[in-house]
Amino acid sequence: TSGLDAQNTVMNSFQLFPNYPNPFNPETIIRFSLESTSDVRIRIFNIIGQEVRNMEIGKMEAGLQSATWNGTDARGFRVSSGIYLYQLEVLNADGRLQRSKTRKMLLVQ
């Protein structure tokens, strides 16, 4: 396959890419690709597995997408320095989890 074919395959498949920048302060970009139009949610967890933020993104088109996390929790307070997990979730039409991928990121203050 050509380089362009390989790039299109990546952009039209379910992928979660490393956040940028990483480490970050005060915000980071989370890039991902979807294979079809889907309802998307990104959840942020601390290193012991507690959810600190649930970003209900909503319906997104197939292909390369991104979302920004500003380092705050669900109440809008800045979280402390440390390792966090970000989880991309694709939901079925009825709101149930269809698939997910998770990666680590580092917030440094």
mmCIF file of N, CA, C and O in Angstrom:
data_model
loop_
_atom_site.group_PDB
_atom_site.id
_atom_site.type_symbol
_atom_site.label_atom_id
_atom_site.label_comp_id
_atom_site.label_asym_id
_atom_site.label_seq_id
_atom_site.Cartn_x
_atom_site.Cartn_y
_atom_site.Cartn_z
ATOM 1 N N THR A 1 0.837 -1.186 0.000
ATOM 2 C CA THR A 1 0.000 0.000 0.000
ATOM 3 C C THR A 1 0.877 1.243 0.000
ATOM 4 O O THR A 1 1.989 1.241 0.501
ATOM 5 N N SER A 2 0.339 2.303 -0.546
ATOM 6 C CA SER A 2 1.086 3.557 -0.568
ATOM 7 C C SER A 2 1.015 4.229 0.792
ATOM 8 O O SER A 2 0.210 3.872 1.639
ATOM 9 N N GLY A 3 1.851 5.220 0.992
ATOM 10 C CA GLY A 3 1.843 5.963 2.240
ATOM 11 C C GLY A 3 0.502 6.638 2.493
ATOM 12 O O GLY A 3 0.016 6.691 3.610
ATOM 13 N N LEU A 4 -0.120 7.141 1.416
ATOM 14 C CA LEU A 4 -1.418 7.794 1.550
ATOM 15 C C LEU A 4 -2.489 6.792 1.960
ATOM 16 O O LEU A 4 -3.326 7.080 2.818
ATOM 17 N N ASP A 5 -2.455 5.585 1.393
ATOM 18 C CA ASP A 5 -3.412 4.548 1.785
ATOM 19 C C ASP A 5 -3.244 4.201 3.262
ATOM 20 O O ASP A 5 -4.216 4.040 3.984
ATOM 21 N N ALA A 6 -2.009 4.078 3.713
ATOM 22 C CA ALA A 6 -1.746 3.753 5.119
ATOM 23 C C ALA A 6 -2.251 4.877 6.021
ATOM 24 O O ALA A 6 -2.844 4.624 7.071
ATOM 25 N N GLN A 7 -2.043 6.129 5.603
ATOM 26 C CA GLN A 7 -2.508 7.262 6.400
ATOM 27 C C GLN A 7 -4.037 7.266 6.474
ATOM 28 O O GLN A 7 -4.610 7.487 7.531
ATOM 29 N N ASN A 8 -4.715 7.013 5.367
ATOM 30 C CA ASN A 8 -6.174 6.967 5.364
ATOM 31 C C ASN A 8 -6.695 5.839 6.240
ATOM 32 O O ASN A 8 -7.718 5.989 6.904
ATOM 33 N N THR A 9 -6.007 4.704 6.254
ATOM 34 C CA THR A 9 -6.398 3.581 7.089
ATOM 35 C C THR A 9 -6.325 3.969 8.561
ATOM 36 O O THR A 9 -7.232 3.693 9.333
ATOM 37 N N VAL A 10 -5.250 4.635 8.970
ATOM 38 C CA VAL A 10 -5.111 5.073 10.356
ATOM 39 C C VAL A 10 -6.192 6.083 10.698
ATOM 40 O O VAL A 10 -6.819 6.018 11.756
ATOM 41 N N MET A 11 -6.443 7.038 9.811
ATOM 42 C CA MET A 11 -7.410 8.095 10.088
ATOM 43 C C MET A 11 -8.842 7.577 10.120
ATOM 44 O O MET A 11 -9.707 8.205 10.710
ATOM 45 N N ASN A 12 -9.124 6.450 9.507
ATOM 46 C CA ASN A 12 -10.469 5.892 9.479
ATOM 47 C C ASN A 12 -10.548 4.581 10.251
ATOM 48 O O ASN A 12 -11.292 3.687 9.898
ATOM 49 N N SER A 13 -9.764 4.500 11.329
ATOM 50 C CA SER A 13 -9.838 3.360 12.229
ATOM 51 C C SER A 13 -9.922 3.902 13.646
ATOM 52 O O SER A 13 -9.713 5.088 13.877
ATOM 53 N N PHE A 14 -10.251 3.045 14.577
ATOM 54 C CA PHE A 14 -10.389 3.468 15.970
ATOM 55 C C PHE A 14 -9.004 3.515 16.603
ATOM 56 O O PHE A 14 -8.382 2.487 16.819
ATOM 57 N N GLN A 15 -8.511 4.733 16.846
ATOM 58 C CA GLN A 15 -7.166 4.927 17.394
ATOM 59 C C GLN A 15 -7.205 6.005 18.469
ATOM 60 O O GLN A 15 -7.974 6.963 18.363
ATOM 61 N N LEU A 16 -6.331 5.857 19.469
ATOM 62 C CA LEU A 16 -6.120 6.891 20.468
ATOM 63 C C LEU A 16 -4.635 7.192 20.462
ATOM 64 O O LEU A 16 -3.812 6.311 20.706
ATOM 65 N N PHE A 17 -4.283 8.430 20.173
ATOM 66 C CA PHE A 17 -2.891 8.827 20.016
ATOM 67 C C PHE A 17 -2.352 9.432 21.312
ATOM 68 O O PHE A 17 -3.126 9.870 22.163
ATOM 69 N N PRO A 18 -1.020 9.499 21.454
ATOM 70 C CA PRO A 18 -0.450 10.163 22.632
ATOM 71 C C PRO A 18 -0.897 11.629 22.692
ATOM 72 O O PRO A 18 -0.993 12.288 21.663
ATOM 73 N N ASN A 19 -1.193 12.087 23.894
ATOM 74 C CA ASN A 19 -1.575 13.496 24.049
ATOM 75 C C ASN A 19 -0.371 14.383 23.777
ATOM 76 O O ASN A 19 0.773 13.940 23.842
ATOM 77 N N TYR A 20 -0.648 15.658 23.463
ATOM 78 C CA TYR A 20 0.427 16.599 23.178
ATOM 79 C C TYR A 20 0.065 17.953 23.752
ATOM 80 O O TYR A 20 -1.061 18.408 23.545
ATOM 81 N N PRO A 21 0.936 18.626 24.440
ATOM 82 C CA PRO A 21 2.240 18.106 24.879
ATOM 83 C C PRO A 21 2.079 17.125 26.038
ATOM 84 O O PRO A 21 1.044 17.094 26.686
ATOM 85 N N ASN A 22 3.107 16.373 26.281
ATOM 86 C CA ASN A 22 3.148 15.430 27.395
ATOM 87 C C ASN A 22 4.591 15.301 27.837
ATOM 88 O O ASN A 22 5.392 14.810 27.061
ATOM 89 N N PRO A 23 4.953 15.730 29.029
ATOM 90 C CA PRO A 23 4.115 16.301 30.082
ATOM 91 C C PRO A 23 3.517 17.641 29.659
ATOM 92 O O PRO A 23 4.003 18.283 28.745
ATOM 93 N N PHE A 24 2.443 18.045 30.377
ATOM 94 C CA PHE A 24 1.744 19.270 30.004
ATOM 95 C C PHE A 24 1.430 20.129 31.221
ATOM 96 O O PHE A 24 1.413 19.667 32.344
ATOM 97 N N ASN A 25 1.187 21.408 30.952
ATOM 98 C CA ASN A 25 0.717 22.378 31.916
ATOM 99 C C ASN A 25 0.409 23.656 31.136
ATOM 100 O O ASN A 25 1.308 24.184 30.493
ATOM 101 N N PRO A 26 -0.766 24.183 31.106
ATOM 102 C CA PRO A 26 -1.922 23.771 31.886
ATOM 103 C C PRO A 26 -2.909 22.884 31.121
ATOM 104 O O PRO A 26 -3.835 22.360 31.716
ATOM 105 N N GLU A 27 -2.728 22.741 29.782
ATOM 106 C CA GLU A 27 -3.683 21.926 29.030
ATOM 107 C C GLU A 27 -2.981 21.047 28.023
ATOM 108 O O GLU A 27 -1.808 21.245 27.700
ATOM 109 N N THR A 28 -3.717 20.052 27.533
ATOM 110 C CA THR A 28 -3.164 19.106 26.573
ATOM 111 C C THR A 28 -4.222 18.751 25.534
ATOM 112 O O THR A 28 -5.422 18.844 25.807
ATOM 113 N N ILE A 29 -3.753 18.369 24.361
ATOM 114 C CA ILE A 29 -4.644 17.974 23.270
ATOM 115 C C ILE A 29 -4.649 16.456 23.175
ATOM 116 O O ILE A 29 -3.589 15.820 23.124
ATOM 117 N N ILE A 30 -5.851 15.890 23.142
ATOM 118 C CA ILE A 30 -6.043 14.445 23.006
ATOM 119 C C ILE A 30 -6.546 14.195 21.593
ATOM 120 O O ILE A 30 -7.631 14.642 21.219
ATOM 121 N N ARG A 31 -5.713 13.500 20.807
ATOM 122 C CA ARG A 31 -6.064 13.213 19.408
ATOM 123 C C ARG A 31 -6.513 11.765 19.280
ATOM 124 O O ARG A 31 -5.954 10.882 19.922
ATOM 125 N N PHE A 32 -7.473 11.547 18.401
ATOM 126 C CA PHE A 32 -7.988 10.198 18.177
ATOM 127 C C PHE A 32 -8.608 10.124 16.794
ATOM 128 O O PHE A 32 -8.831 11.156 16.152
ATOM 129 N N SER A 33 -8.837 8.922 16.319
ATOM 130 C CA SER A 33 -9.543 8.762 15.051
ATOM 131 C C SER A 33 -10.669 7.757 15.235
ATOM 132 O O SER A 33 -10.594 6.849 16.062
ATOM 133 N N LEU A 34 -11.711 7.963 14.447
ATOM 134 C CA LEU A 34 -12.910 7.132 14.501
ATOM 135 C C LEU A 34 -13.139 6.491 13.145
ATOM 136 O O LEU A 34 -12.906 7.116 12.118
ATOM 137 N N GLU A 35 -13.642 5.265 13.155
ATOM 138 C CA GLU A 35 -13.900 4.574 11.892
ATOM 139 C C GLU A 35 -15.263 4.914 11.316
ATOM 140 O O GLU A 35 -15.509 4.697 10.137
ATOM 141 N N SER A 36 -16.151 5.459 12.150
ATOM 142 C CA SER A 36 -17.472 5.877 11.678
ATOM 143 C C SER A 36 -17.998 6.977 12.594
ATOM 144 O O SER A 36 -17.470 7.182 13.690
ATOM 145 N N THR A 37 -19.024 7.685 12.159
ATOM 146 C CA THR A 37 -19.634 8.703 13.003
ATOM 147 C C THR A 37 -20.107 8.036 14.288
ATOM 148 O O THR A 37 -20.776 7.004 14.246
ATOM 149 N N SER A 38 -19.714 8.609 15.427
ATOM 150 C CA SER A 38 -19.969 7.959 16.718
ATOM 151 C C SER A 38 -20.185 8.984 17.818
ATOM 152 O O SER A 38 -19.719 10.112 17.734
ATOM 153 N N ASP A 39 -20.893 8.549 18.870
ATOM 154 C CA ASP A 39 -20.971 9.329 20.098
ATOM 155 C C ASP A 39 -19.720 9.040 20.904
ATOM 156 O O ASP A 39 -19.363 7.875 21.114
ATOM 157 N N VAL A 40 -19.042 10.101 21.346
ATOM 158 C CA VAL A 40 -17.725 9.980 21.968
ATOM 159 C C VAL A 40 -17.737 10.605 23.366
ATOM 160 O O VAL A 40 -18.376 11.629 23.591
ATOM 161 N N ARG A 41 -16.999 9.974 24.255
ATOM 162 C CA ARG A 41 -16.791 10.490 25.601
ATOM 163 C C ARG A 41 -15.321 10.256 25.948
ATOM 164 O O ARG A 41 -14.747 9.227 25.593
ATOM 165 N N ILE A 42 -14.715 11.236 26.627
ATOM 166 C CA ILE A 42 -13.347 11.070 27.136
ATOM 167 C C ILE A 42 -13.421 11.193 28.651
ATOM 168 O O ILE A 42 -13.957 12.177 29.177
ATOM 169 N N ARG A 43 -12.893 10.195 29.331
ATOM 170 C CA ARG A 43 -12.883 10.196 30.785
ATOM 171 C C ARG A 43 -11.443 10.288 31.261
ATOM 172 O O ARG A 43 -10.561 9.642 30.710
ATOM 173 N N ILE A 44 -11.222 11.111 32.285
ATOM 174 C CA ILE A 44 -9.903 11.305 32.867
ATOM 175 C C ILE A 44 -9.922 10.690 34.265
ATOM 176 O O ILE A 44 -10.831 10.964 35.060
ATOM 177 N N PHE A 45 -8.911 9.868 34.561
ATOM 178 C CA PHE A 45 -8.794 9.197 35.853
ATOM 179 C C PHE A 45 -7.461 9.537 36.489
ATOM 180 O O PHE A 45 -6.455 9.701 35.785
ATOM 181 N N ASN A 46 -7.435 9.602 37.822
ATOM 182 C CA ASN A 46 -6.144 9.719 38.501
ATOM 183 C C ASN A 46 -5.491 8.347 38.544
ATOM 184 O O ASN A 46 -6.083 7.350 38.119
ATOM 185 N N ILE A 47 -4.284 8.282 39.060
ATOM 186 C CA ILE A 47 -3.497 7.040 38.981
ATOM 187 C C ILE A 47 -4.099 5.906 39.822
ATOM 188 O O ILE A 47 -3.817 4.739 39.574
ATOM 189 N N ILE A 48 -4.971 6.235 40.781
ATOM 190 C CA ILE A 48 -5.599 5.166 41.572
ATOM 191 C C ILE A 48 -6.984 4.804 41.037
ATOM 192 O O ILE A 48 -7.725 4.053 41.672
ATOM 193 N N GLY A 49 -7.321 5.329 39.854
ATOM 194 C CA GLY A 49 -8.537 4.912 39.169
ATOM 195 C C GLY A 49 -9.787 5.706 39.465
ATOM 196 O O GLY A 49 -10.862 5.361 39.001
ATOM 197 N N GLN A 50 -9.661 6.804 40.203
ATOM 198 C CA GLN A 50 -10.821 7.658 40.469
ATOM 199 C C GLN A 50 -11.051 8.586 39.286
ATOM 200 O O GLN A 50 -10.122 9.232 38.820
ATOM 201 N N GLU A 51 -12.299 8.661 38.824
ATOM 202 C CA GLU A 51 -12.608 9.569 37.724
ATOM 203 C C GLU A 51 -12.546 11.009 38.223
ATOM 204 O O GLU A 51 -13.158 11.344 39.227
ATOM 205 N N VAL A 52 -11.773 11.839 37.518
ATOM 206 C CA VAL A 52 -11.690 13.255 37.884
ATOM 207 C C VAL A 52 -12.457 14.139 36.901
ATOM 208 O O VAL A 52 -12.829 15.256 37.244
ATOM 209 N N ARG A 53 -12.703 13.643 35.706
ATOM 210 C CA ARG A 53 -13.415 14.442 34.693
ATOM 211 C C ARG A 53 -14.065 13.506 33.684
ATOM 212 O O ARG A 53 -13.476 12.515 33.269
ATOM 213 N N ASN A 54 -15.287 13.840 33.293
ATOM 214 C CA ASN A 54 -16.006 13.105 32.257
ATOM 215 C C ASN A 54 -16.367 14.127 31.189
ATOM 216 O O ASN A 54 -17.188 15.009 31.432
ATOM 217 N N MET A 55 -15.730 14.038 30.050
ATOM 218 C CA MET A 55 -15.958 14.979 28.957
ATOM 219 C C MET A 55 -16.897 14.328 27.935
ATOM 220 O O MET A 55 -16.473 13.501 27.141
ATOM 221 N N GLU A 56 -18.164 14.694 28.004
ATOM 222 C CA GLU A 56 -19.153 14.183 27.049
ATOM 223 C C GLU A 56 -18.990 14.977 25.759
ATOM 224 O O GLU A 56 -19.455 16.109 25.663
ATOM 225 N N ILE A 57 -18.315 14.405 24.794
ATOM 226 C CA ILE A 57 -18.013 15.115 23.550
ATOM 227 C C ILE A 57 -19.230 15.145 22.631
ATOM 228 O O ILE A 57 -19.513 16.144 21.996
ATOM 229 N N GLY A 58 -19.944 14.024 22.529
ATOM 230 C CA GLY A 58 -21.104 13.947 21.642
ATOM 231 C C GLY A 58 -20.751 13.324 20.311
ATOM 232 O O GLY A 58 -19.708 12.688 20.153
ATOM 233 N N LYS A 59 -21.604 13.527 19.334
ATOM 234 C CA LYS A 59 -21.438 12.889 18.016
ATOM 235 C C LYS A 59 -20.289 13.542 17.255
ATOM 236 O O LYS A 59 -20.217 14.758 17.160
ATOM 237 N N MET A 60 -19.396 12.691 16.731
ATOM 238 C CA MET A 60 -18.265 13.163 15.930
ATOM 239 C C MET A 60 -18.182 12.333 14.660
ATOM 240 O O MET A 60 -18.526 11.156 14.646
ATOM 241 N N GLU A 61 -17.696 12.968 13.610
ATOM 242 C CA GLU A 61 -17.556 12.317 12.304
ATOM 243 C C GLU A 61 -16.374 11.345 12.297
ATOM 244 O O GLU A 61 -15.444 11.481 13.099
ATOM 245 N N ALA A 62 -16.396 10.415 11.351
ATOM 246 C CA ALA A 62 -15.268 9.508 11.153
ATOM 247 C C ALA A 62 -14.032 10.311 10.779
ATOM 248 O O ALA A 62 -14.132 11.392 10.201
ATOM 249 N N GLY A 63 -12.856 9.768 11.124
ATOM 250 C CA GLY A 63 -11.601 10.412 10.784
ATOM 251 C C GLY A 63 -10.897 10.973 11.997
ATOM 252 O O GLY A 63 -11.250 10.679 13.141
ATOM 253 N N LEU A 64 -9.885 11.792 11.748
ATOM 254 C CA LEU A 64 -9.041 12.343 12.807
ATOM 255 C C LEU A 64 -9.793 13.446 13.564
ATOM 256 O O LEU A 64 -10.358 14.344 12.954
ATOM 257 N N GLN A 65 -9.778 13.356 14.893
ATOM 258 C CA GLN A 65 -10.469 14.306 15.759
ATOM 259 C C GLN A 65 -9.567 14.675 16.931
ATOM 260 O O GLN A 65 -8.554 14.018 17.167
ATOM 261 N N SER A 66 -9.955 15.686 17.692
ATOM 262 C CA SER A 66 -9.191 16.036 18.898
ATOM 263 C C SER A 66 -10.094 16.704 19.917
ATOM 264 O O SER A 66 -11.164 17.229 19.584
ATOM 265 N N ALA A 67 -9.651 16.670 21.160
ATOM 266 C CA ALA A 67 -10.323 17.351 22.265
ATOM 267 C C ALA A 67 -9.220 17.889 23.168
ATOM 268 O O ALA A 67 -8.106 17.366 23.194
ATOM 269 N N THR A 68 -9.540 18.937 23.915
ATOM 270 C CA THR A 68 -8.564 19.545 24.809
ATOM 271 C C THR A 68 -9.016 19.367 26.245
ATOM 272 O O THR A 68 -10.189 19.598 26.568
ATOM 273 N N TRP A 69 -8.087 18.941 27.111
ATOM 274 C CA TRP A 69 -8.352 18.885 28.541
ATOM 275 C C TRP A 69 -7.532 19.978 29.205
ATOM 276 O O TRP A 69 -6.323 20.075 28.985
ATOM 277 N N ASN A 70 -8.186 20.782 30.024
ATOM 278 C CA ASN A 70 -7.538 21.929 30.646
ATOM 279 C C ASN A 70 -7.009 21.646 32.054
ATOM 280 O O ASN A 70 -6.708 22.583 32.794
ATOM 281 N N GLY A 71 -6.909 20.380 32.437
ATOM 282 C CA GLY A 71 -6.333 20.042 33.734
ATOM 283 C C GLY A 71 -7.238 20.325 34.911
ATOM 284 O O GLY A 71 -6.754 20.492 36.031
ATOM 285 N N THR A 72 -8.559 20.379 34.666
ATOM 286 C CA THR A 72 -9.495 20.615 35.766
ATOM 287 C C THR A 72 -10.375 19.394 35.994
ATOM 288 O O THR A 72 -10.569 18.575 35.100
ATOM 289 N N ASP A 73 -10.927 19.326 37.214
ATOM 290 C CA ASP A 73 -11.833 18.226 37.545
ATOM 291 C C ASP A 73 -13.266 18.598 37.159
ATOM 292 O O ASP A 73 -13.512 19.643 36.544
ATOM 293 N N ALA A 74 -14.214 17.758 37.544
ATOM 294 C CA ALA A 74 -15.616 17.953 37.174
ATOM 295 C C ALA A 74 -16.194 19.244 37.745
ATOM 296 O O ALA A 74 -17.149 19.793 37.199
ATOM 297 N N ARG A 75 -15.620 19.753 38.838
ATOM 298 C CA ARG A 75 -16.115 20.985 39.470
ATOM 299 C C ARG A 75 -15.391 22.227 38.965
ATOM 300 O O ARG A 75 -15.675 23.334 39.397
ATOM 301 N N GLY A 76 -14.407 22.031 38.074
ATOM 302 C CA GLY A 76 -13.676 23.160 37.519
ATOM 303 C C GLY A 76 -12.419 23.526 38.274
ATOM 304 O O GLY A 76 -11.763 24.507 37.943
ATOM 305 N N PHE A 77 -12.054 22.732 39.290
ATOM 306 C CA PHE A 77 -10.838 22.997 40.057
ATOM 307 C C PHE A 77 -9.636 22.350 39.381
ATOM 308 O O PHE A 77 -9.728 21.248 38.835
ATOM 309 N N ARG A 78 -8.487 23.013 39.452
ATOM 310 C CA ARG A 78 -7.255 22.450 38.877
ATOM 311 C C ARG A 78 -6.858 21.207 39.656
ATOM 312 O O ARG A 78 -6.921 21.199 40.884
ATOM 313 N N VAL A 79 -6.465 20.176 38.939
ATOM 314 C CA VAL A 79 -5.999 18.955 39.598
ATOM 315 C C VAL A 79 -4.500 19.084 39.884
ATOM 316 O O VAL A 79 -3.822 19.928 39.297
ATOM 317 N N SER A 80 -4.003 18.254 40.773
ATOM 318 C CA SER A 80 -2.594 18.333 41.167
ATOM 319 C C SER A 80 -1.691 17.658 40.130
ATOM 320 O O SER A 80 -2.159 16.894 39.281
ATOM 321 N N SER A 81 -0.416 17.933 40.231
ATOM 322 C CA SER A 81 0.575 17.282 39.360
ATOM 323 C C SER A 81 0.500 15.779 39.543
ATOM 324 O O SER A 81 0.202 15.297 40.635
ATOM 325 N N GLY A 82 0.787 15.051 38.478
ATOM 326 C CA GLY A 82 0.815 13.598 38.587
ATOM 327 C C GLY A 82 0.480 12.913 37.280
ATOM 328 O O GLY A 82 0.282 13.555 36.243
ATOM 329 N N ILE A 83 0.405 11.608 37.372
ATOM 330 C CA ILE A 83 0.060 10.768 36.223
ATOM 331 C C ILE A 83 -1.454 10.615 36.176
ATOM 332 O O ILE A 83 -2.085 10.331 37.191
ATOM 333 N N TYR A 84 -2.004 10.807 34.997
ATOM 334 C CA TYR A 84 -3.441 10.632 34.775
ATOM 335 C C TYR A 84 -3.640 9.684 33.596
ATOM 336 O O TYR A 84 -2.768 9.548 32.739
ATOM 337 N N LEU A 85 -4.783 9.039 33.572
ATOM 338 C CA LEU A 85 -5.164 8.177 32.458
ATOM 339 C C LEU A 85 -6.285 8.862 31.700
ATOM 340 O O LEU A 85 -7.185 9.445 32.314
ATOM 341 N N TYR A 86 -6.213 8.825 30.387
ATOM 342 C CA TYR A 86 -7.326 9.329 29.577
ATOM 343 C C TYR A 86 -7.869 8.180 28.769
ATOM 344 O O TYR A 86 -7.127 7.382 28.203
ATOM 345 N N GLN A 87 -9.196 8.062 28.785
ATOM 346 C CA GLN A 87 -9.872 6.937 28.147
ATOM 347 C C GLN A 87 -10.861 7.462 27.120
ATOM 348 O O GLN A 87 -11.761 8.244 27.446
ATOM 349 N N LEU A 88 -10.681 7.050 25.880
ATOM 350 C CA LEU A 88 -11.602 7.366 24.798
ATOM 351 C C LEU A 88 -12.656 6.271 24.754
ATOM 352 O O LEU A 88 -12.325 5.091 24.717
ATOM 353 N N GLU A 89 -13.924 6.681 24.794
ATOM 354 C CA GLU A 89 -15.021 5.721 24.747
ATOM 355 C C GLU A 89 -15.943 6.050 23.583
ATOM 356 O O GLU A 89 -16.306 7.217 23.385
ATOM 357 N N VAL A 90 -16.315 5.020 22.830
ATOM 358 C CA VAL A 90 -17.296 5.143 21.756
ATOM 359 C C VAL A 90 -18.555 4.444 22.248
ATOM 360 O O VAL A 90 -18.500 3.311 22.731
ATOM 361 N N LEU A 91 -19.676 5.137 22.140
ATOM 362 C CA LEU A 91 -20.933 4.639 22.685
ATOM 363 C C LEU A 91 -21.875 4.180 21.579
ATOM 364 O O LEU A 91 -21.896 4.760 20.493
ATOM 365 N N ASN A 92 -22.677 3.155 21.871
ATOM 366 C CA ASN A 92 -23.735 2.711 20.968
ATOM 367 C C ASN A 92 -24.836 3.748 20.930
ATOM 368 O O ASN A 92 -24.869 4.673 21.748
ATOM 369 N N ALA A 93 -25.800 3.579 20.030
ATOM 370 C CA ALA A 93 -26.924 4.504 19.923
ATOM 371 C C ALA A 93 -27.713 4.590 21.223
ATOM 372 O O ALA A 93 -28.286 5.634 21.540
ATOM 373 N N ASP A 94 -27.723 3.524 22.010
ATOM 374 C CA ASP A 94 -28.463 3.530 23.282
ATOM 375 C C ASP A 94 -27.609 4.011 24.458
ATOM 376 O O ASP A 94 -28.021 3.926 25.612
ATOM 377 N N GLY A 95 -26.390 4.531 24.157
ATOM 378 C CA GLY A 95 -25.549 5.101 25.206
ATOM 379 C C GLY A 95 -24.651 4.123 25.925
ATOM 380 O O GLY A 95 -23.918 4.502 26.837
ATOM 381 N N ARG A 96 -24.675 2.858 25.534
ATOM 382 C CA ARG A 96 -23.807 1.863 26.173
ATOM 383 C C ARG A 96 -22.431 1.866 25.518
ATOM 384 O O ARG A 96 -22.288 2.144 24.332
ATOM 385 N N LEU A 97 -21.423 1.529 26.303
ATOM 386 C CA LEU A 97 -20.048 1.491 25.824
ATOM 387 C C LEU A 97 -19.883 0.443 24.730
ATOM 388 O O LEU A 97 -20.239 -0.717 24.917
ATOM 389 N N GLN A 98 -19.343 0.871 23.594
ATOM 390 C CA GLN A 98 -19.083 -0.040 22.482
ATOM 391 C C GLN A 98 -17.621 -0.469 22.488
ATOM 392 O O GLN A 98 -17.310 -1.629 22.334
ATOM 393 N N ARG A 99 -16.719 0.493 22.672
ATOM 394 C CA ARG A 99 -15.281 0.199 22.714
ATOM 395 C C ARG A 99 -14.554 1.345 23.384
ATOM 396 O O ARG A 99 -15.056 2.459 23.453
ATOM 397 N N SER A 100 -13.332 1.043 23.855
ATOM 398 C CA SER A 100 -12.551 2.092 24.518
ATOM 399 C C SER A 100 -11.065 1.795 24.384
ATOM 400 O O SER A 100 -10.666 0.660 24.150
ATOM 401 N N LYS A 101 -10.279 2.853 24.535
ATOM 402 C CA LYS A 101 -8.814 2.756 24.588
ATOM 403 C C LYS A 101 -8.340 3.750 25.632
ATOM 404 O O LYS A 101 -8.940 4.812 25.813
ATOM 405 N N THR A 102 -7.232 3.407 26.295
ATOM 406 C CA THR A 102 -6.713 4.224 27.394
ATOM 407 C C THR A 102 -5.220 4.452 27.225
ATOM 408 O O THR A 102 -4.495 3.558 26.780
ATOM 409 N N ARG A 103 -4.765 5.654 27.613
ATOM 410 C CA ARG A 103 -3.335 6.009 27.614
ATOM 411 C C ARG A 103 -3.019 6.822 28.866
ATOM 412 O O ARG A 103 -3.920 7.346 29.524
ATOM 413 N N LYS A 104 -1.718 6.966 29.141
ATOM 414 C CA LYS A 104 -1.248 7.748 30.280
ATOM 415 C C LYS A 104 -0.762 9.118 29.838
ATOM 416 O O LYS A 104 -0.278 9.280 28.725
ATOM 417 N N MET A 105 -0.872 10.089 30.769
ATOM 418 C CA MET A 105 -0.312 11.426 30.536
ATOM 419 C C MET A 105 0.200 11.972 31.866
ATOM 420 O O MET A 105 -0.176 11.479 32.931
ATOM 421 N N LEU A 106 1.050 12.971 31.773
ATOM 422 C CA LEU A 106 1.689 13.530 32.966
ATOM 423 C C LEU A 106 1.444 15.033 33.033
ATOM 424 O O LEU A 106 1.819 15.767 32.125
ATOM 425 N N LEU A 107 0.823 15.465 34.137
ATOM 426 C CA LEU A 107 0.602 16.888 34.409
ATOM 427 C C LEU A 107 1.696 17.350 35.369
ATOM 428 O O LEU A 107 1.869 16.760 36.432
ATOM 429 N N VAL A 108 2.433 18.385 34.974
ATOM 430 C CA VAL A 108 3.518 18.929 35.807
ATOM 431 C C VAL A 108 3.220 20.408 36.048
ATOM 432 O O VAL A 108 3.032 21.165 35.118
ATOM 433 N N GLN A 109 3.179 20.779 37.319
ATOM 434 C CA GLN A 109 2.883 22.181 37.668
ATOM 435 C C GLN A 109 4.108 22.877 38.198
ATOM 436 O O GLN A 109 5.008 22.305 38.660
#
